[in-house]
Amino acid sequence: MEGRPQRLRHRFRRPPHHRRQLTSAISSHTVNWTDPTLVNGLLQTEGYARTVLGSNQVPEKAERLLQERMERQRILTRQHPPHAWFVMDEMVLRRIVGSREIMREQLAHLLEFSERPTSMVHIVPLDTGYHEGLGGTFTILDLRDGKNVAYTESTGEGVLINDRASVARRLVRYDMVRGHALPVDKSQDLIKSVMEEL
């Protein structure tokens, strides 16, 4: 029904409305992501993504999903990319996904990405304690026509949201999470510090 969140499962397959979410991202002027558990797929290195995608997939399917993920990352490297803000919890940096070598490569990639003129990476430090971002992954897309849509993921399900009131609530939630995050330069310092500990 128009305006209502659309629930979709994608633990073992691409979500039915994944193409719509991707199309929205492609046509976005700005994109805002927050994730308390993992590096966002658009920022994952191949090694990191292969570990995540291969955890519950047969090798052939995992490899296909990996190539699709790498292809989607071109959204952020095209000639006119959207302005992108990524807010993530410090535990994302400290969780060893795959191996220490994979994590060093992944953190170096985050640093490189955060130095691009259209991109920002903010880290919410562990000593913040509980914050709104721990409730799950979500994305806010600011479309070029002035509209906003949201996409959330939790426990194997994704929801694409275009209802104004629902999107507005998530915009407030996103601002609350970013309010706890370190500035870009301090976030970069933290990423470097975690790299040195690996």
mmCIF file of C-alpha atoms in Angstrom:
data_model
loop_
_atom_site.group_PDB
_atom_site.id
_atom_site.type_symbol
_atom_site.label_atom_id
_atom_site.label_comp_id
_atom_site.label_asym_id
_atom_site.label_seq_id
_atom_site.Cartn_x
_atom_site.Cartn_y
_atom_site.Cartn_z
ATOM 1 C CA MET A 1 0.000 0.000 0.000
ATOM 2 C CA GLU A 2 1.283 3.490 -0.899
ATOM 3 C CA GLY A 3 3.166 5.227 1.871
ATOM 4 C CA ARG A 4 3.475 2.192 4.117
ATOM 5 C CA PRO A 5 6.823 0.553 4.941
ATOM 6 C CA GLN A 6 7.427 -2.493 2.786
ATOM 7 C CA ARG A 7 8.976 -5.411 4.663
ATOM 8 C CA LEU A 8 11.275 -7.684 2.762
ATOM 9 C CA ARG A 9 13.490 -10.612 3.660
ATOM 10 C CA HIS A 10 16.973 -10.913 2.237
ATOM 11 C CA ARG A 11 18.989 -13.215 4.425
ATOM 12 C CA PHE A 12 19.443 -15.731 1.627
ATOM 13 C CA ARG A 13 18.594 -13.644 -1.430
ATOM 14 C CA ARG A 14 18.645 -10.096 -2.695
ATOM 15 C CA PRO A 15 15.628 -8.194 -1.300
ATOM 16 C CA PRO A 16 12.765 -7.760 -3.806
ATOM 17 C CA HIS A 17 12.957 -3.963 -3.517
ATOM 18 C CA HIS A 18 16.756 -3.863 -3.525
ATOM 19 C CA ARG A 19 16.755 -2.426 -7.055
ATOM 20 C CA ARG A 20 14.458 0.390 -5.960
ATOM 21 C CA GLN A 21 16.748 1.225 -3.046
ATOM 22 C CA LEU A 22 19.764 1.160 -5.353
ATOM 23 C CA THR A 23 17.965 3.342 -7.914
ATOM 24 C CA SER A 24 17.173 5.839 -5.166
ATOM 25 C CA ALA A 25 20.823 5.909 -4.108
ATOM 26 C CA ILE A 26 21.951 6.492 -7.686
ATOM 27 C CA SER A 27 19.608 9.479 -8.049
ATOM 28 C CA SER A 28 20.392 10.927 -4.620
ATOM 29 C CA HIS A 29 21.957 14.296 -3.939
ATOM 30 C CA THR A 30 23.061 13.257 -0.452
ATOM 31 C CA VAL A 31 23.164 9.877 1.272
ATOM 32 C CA ASN A 32 23.394 9.298 5.029
ATOM 33 C CA TRP A 33 24.197 5.902 6.515
ATOM 34 C CA THR A 34 24.553 4.710 10.078
ATOM 35 C CA ASP A 35 25.610 1.222 11.120
ATOM 36 C CA PRO A 36 26.409 -0.107 14.615
ATOM 37 C CA THR A 37 27.823 -3.491 13.629
ATOM 38 C CA LEU A 38 29.618 -3.642 10.262
ATOM 39 C CA VAL A 39 31.261 -1.404 7.691
ATOM 40 C CA ASN A 40 28.608 -0.377 5.170
ATOM 41 C CA GLY A 41 28.635 -2.458 1.983
ATOM 42 C CA LEU A 42 29.527 0.565 -0.157
ATOM 43 C CA LEU A 43 32.739 0.994 1.852
ATOM 44 C CA GLN A 44 33.755 -2.641 2.216
ATOM 45 C CA THR A 45 36.997 -3.892 0.740
ATOM 46 C CA GLU A 46 36.856 -7.099 -1.255
ATOM 47 C CA GLY A 47 38.364 -9.143 1.573
ATOM 48 C CA TYR A 48 35.975 -7.758 4.177
ATOM 49 C CA ALA A 49 32.953 -8.193 1.901
ATOM 50 C CA ARG A 50 33.953 -11.751 0.986
ATOM 51 C CA THR A 51 34.059 -12.668 4.690
ATOM 52 C CA VAL A 52 30.643 -11.122 5.376
ATOM 53 C CA LEU A 53 28.892 -12.497 2.303
ATOM 54 C CA GLY A 54 30.451 -15.930 2.551
ATOM 55 C CA SER A 55 29.343 -16.585 6.114
ATOM 56 C CA ASN A 56 26.045 -18.259 5.152
ATOM 57 C CA GLN A 57 26.214 -18.729 1.377
ATOM 58 C CA VAL A 58 27.493 -21.420 -0.946
ATOM 59 C CA PRO A 59 30.758 -20.279 -2.582
ATOM 60 C CA GLU A 60 29.273 -19.714 -6.036
ATOM 61 C CA LYS A 61 26.492 -17.475 -4.736
ATOM 62 C CA ALA A 62 28.822 -15.647 -2.356
ATOM 63 C CA GLU A 63 31.127 -14.793 -5.245
ATOM 64 C CA ARG A 64 28.220 -13.467 -7.319
ATOM 65 C CA LEU A 65 27.008 -11.322 -4.420
ATOM 66 C CA LEU A 66 30.554 -10.052 -3.938
ATOM 67 C CA GLN A 67 30.850 -8.912 -7.540
ATOM 68 C CA GLU A 68 27.471 -7.185 -7.311
ATOM 69 C CA ARG A 69 28.573 -5.370 -4.152
ATOM 70 C CA MET A 70 31.808 -4.207 -5.750
ATOM 71 C CA GLU A 71 29.819 -2.956 -8.746
ATOM 72 C CA ARG A 72 27.444 -0.974 -6.526
ATOM 73 C CA GLN A 73 30.378 0.875 -4.995
ATOM 74 C CA ARG A 74 30.763 2.768 -8.254
ATOM 75 C CA ILE A 75 27.908 4.979 -7.028
ATOM 76 C CA LEU A 76 30.474 6.728 -4.829
ATOM 77 C CA THR A 77 33.276 6.937 -7.400
ATOM 78 C CA ARG A 78 31.377 8.038 -10.490
ATOM 79 C CA GLN A 79 31.973 11.436 -12.079
ATOM 80 C CA HIS A 80 29.251 13.180 -10.038
ATOM 81 C CA PRO A 81 28.838 11.123 -6.843
ATOM 82 C CA PRO A 82 26.311 11.957 -4.133
ATOM 83 C CA HIS A 83 27.538 13.653 -0.983
ATOM 84 C CA ALA A 84 27.879 10.788 1.476
ATOM 85 C CA TRP A 85 27.979 10.723 5.258
ATOM 86 C CA PHE A 86 28.764 7.467 7.060
ATOM 87 C CA VAL A 87 28.302 7.247 10.829
ATOM 88 C CA MET A 88 29.456 4.066 12.520
ATOM 89 C CA ASP A 89 30.096 2.809 16.016
ATOM 90 C CA GLU A 90 33.676 2.372 17.220
ATOM 91 C CA MET A 91 33.012 -1.355 17.597
ATOM 92 C CA VAL A 92 32.820 -1.531 13.802
ATOM 93 C CA LEU A 93 36.503 -0.619 13.744
ATOM 94 C CA ARG A 94 37.485 -3.022 16.502
ATOM 95 C CA ARG A 95 35.541 -6.106 15.423
ATOM 96 C CA ILE A 96 37.925 -8.468 13.604
ATOM 97 C CA VAL A 97 36.129 -9.498 10.428
ATOM 98 C CA GLY A 98 38.107 -12.131 8.550
ATOM 99 C CA SER A 99 41.584 -11.421 9.903
ATOM 100 C CA ARG A 100 43.754 -8.616 11.238
ATOM 101 C CA GLU A 101 45.238 -8.146 7.787
ATOM 102 C CA ILE A 102 41.782 -7.760 6.270
ATOM 103 C CA MET A 103 40.870 -5.248 8.990
ATOM 104 C CA ARG A 104 44.020 -3.187 8.424
ATOM 105 C CA GLU A 105 43.184 -3.014 4.732
ATOM 106 C CA GLN A 106 39.578 -2.118 5.532
ATOM 107 C CA LEU A 107 40.505 0.655 7.958
ATOM 108 C CA ALA A 108 43.017 2.082 5.481
ATOM 109 C CA HIS A 109 40.213 2.168 2.916
ATOM 110 C CA LEU A 110 37.965 4.037 5.354
ATOM 111 C CA LEU A 111 40.705 6.613 5.880
ATOM 112 C CA GLU A 112 41.179 7.095 2.152
ATOM 113 C CA PHE A 113 37.455 7.426 1.612
ATOM 114 C CA SER A 114 37.072 9.972 4.418
ATOM 115 C CA GLU A 115 39.550 12.271 2.680
ATOM 116 C CA ARG A 116 37.439 12.620 -0.458
ATOM 117 C CA PRO A 117 35.764 16.030 -0.848
ATOM 118 C CA THR A 118 32.241 14.578 -1.137
ATOM 119 C CA SER A 119 32.511 12.051 1.691
ATOM 120 C CA MET A 120 32.656 12.066 5.486
ATOM 121 C CA VAL A 121 33.174 9.265 7.980
ATOM 122 C CA HIS A 122 32.173 9.861 11.591
ATOM 123 C CA ILE A 123 32.842 7.450 14.455
ATOM 124 C CA VAL A 124 30.722 7.259 17.601
ATOM 125 C CA PRO A 125 33.217 6.448 20.402
ATOM 126 C CA LEU A 126 32.632 3.536 22.756
ATOM 127 C CA ASP A 127 32.499 5.744 25.836
ATOM 128 C CA THR A 128 29.271 7.260 24.477
ATOM 129 C CA GLY A 129 27.444 4.266 25.883
ATOM 130 C CA TYR A 130 23.971 3.643 24.514
ATOM 131 C CA HIS A 131 22.861 5.784 21.565
ATOM 132 C CA GLU A 132 20.040 5.714 19.013
ATOM 133 C CA GLY A 133 22.250 4.185 16.321
ATOM 134 C CA LEU A 134 22.513 0.889 18.195
ATOM 135 C CA GLY A 135 18.932 0.087 17.241
ATOM 136 C CA GLY A 136 19.956 -1.028 13.752
ATOM 137 C CA THR A 137 21.258 -0.009 10.352
ATOM 138 C CA PHE A 138 19.418 2.634 8.379
ATOM 139 C CA THR A 139 19.947 4.922 5.406
ATOM 140 C CA ILE A 140 18.457 8.318 4.556
ATOM 141 C CA LEU A 141 18.444 9.286 0.875
ATOM 142 C CA ASP A 142 17.977 12.939 -0.071
ATOM 143 C CA LEU A 143 16.766 12.732 -3.666
ATOM 144 C CA ARG A 144 17.441 15.375 -6.280
ATOM 145 C CA ASP A 145 13.718 16.168 -6.523
ATOM 146 C CA GLY A 146 13.734 17.260 -2.871
ATOM 147 C CA LYS A 147 12.087 14.126 -1.464
ATOM 148 C CA ASN A 148 13.572 11.875 1.211
ATOM 149 C CA VAL A 149 13.300 8.103 1.503
ATOM 150 C CA ALA A 150 14.694 5.770 4.123
ATOM 151 C CA TYR A 151 15.920 2.200 4.114
ATOM 152 C CA THR A 152 16.449 0.137 7.254
ATOM 153 C CA GLU A 153 17.961 -3.291 7.863
ATOM 154 C CA SER A 154 17.711 -5.494 10.922
ATOM 155 C CA THR A 155 17.786 -9.253 11.650
ATOM 156 C CA GLY A 156 17.731 -10.313 8.018
ATOM 157 C CA GLU A 157 14.959 -7.965 6.920
ATOM 158 C CA GLY A 158 14.989 -4.703 4.982
ATOM 159 C CA VAL A 159 12.319 -2.013 4.828
ATOM 160 C CA LEU A 160 12.061 0.714 2.183
ATOM 161 C CA ILE A 161 10.170 3.708 3.593
ATOM 162 C CA ASN A 162 8.731 6.706 1.746
ATOM 163 C CA ASP A 163 6.079 7.833 4.242
ATOM 164 C CA ARG A 164 6.975 11.420 5.208
ATOM 165 C CA ALA A 165 6.328 11.050 8.926
ATOM 166 C CA SER A 166 8.323 7.802 9.134
ATOM 167 C CA VAL A 167 11.224 9.287 7.190
ATOM 168 C CA ALA A 168 11.155 12.424 9.357
ATOM 169 C CA ARG A 169 11.475 10.317 12.521
ATOM 170 C CA ARG A 170 14.516 8.592 11.087
ATOM 171 C CA LEU A 171 16.049 11.922 10.102
ATOM 172 C CA VAL A 172 15.784 12.996 13.737
ATOM 173 C CA ARG A 173 17.278 9.696 14.838
ATOM 174 C CA TYR A 174 20.149 10.083 12.385
ATOM 175 C CA ASP A 175 20.888 13.603 13.646
ATOM 176 C CA MET A 176 20.910 12.284 17.228
ATOM 177 C CA VAL A 177 23.420 9.589 16.305
ATOM 178 C CA ARG A 178 25.663 12.010 14.416
ATOM 179 C CA GLY A 179 25.495 14.351 17.393
ATOM 180 C CA HIS A 180 27.381 11.710 19.423
ATOM 181 C CA ALA A 181 30.002 11.145 16.705
ATOM 182 C CA LEU A 182 33.497 12.579 16.581
ATOM 183 C CA PRO A 183 34.384 15.210 13.956
ATOM 184 C CA VAL A 184 35.958 13.873 10.767
ATOM 185 C CA ASP A 185 39.544 14.655 11.819
ATOM 186 C CA LYS A 186 39.110 13.058 15.247
ATOM 187 C CA SER A 187 37.415 10.076 13.620
ATOM 188 C CA GLN A 188 40.411 9.699 11.319
ATOM 189 C CA ASP A 189 42.723 9.797 14.350
ATOM 190 C CA LEU A 190 40.701 7.043 15.997
ATOM 191 C CA ILE A 191 40.785 4.883 12.870
ATOM 192 C CA LYS A 192 44.590 5.288 12.743
ATOM 193 C CA SER A 193 44.877 4.396 16.413
ATOM 194 C CA VAL A 194 42.888 1.193 15.967
ATOM 195 C CA MET A 195 45.016 0.287 12.931
ATOM 196 C CA GLU A 196 48.150 0.611 15.042
ATOM 197 C CA GLU A 197 46.696 -1.796 17.584
ATOM 198 C CA LEU A 198 46.087 -4.530 15.000
#
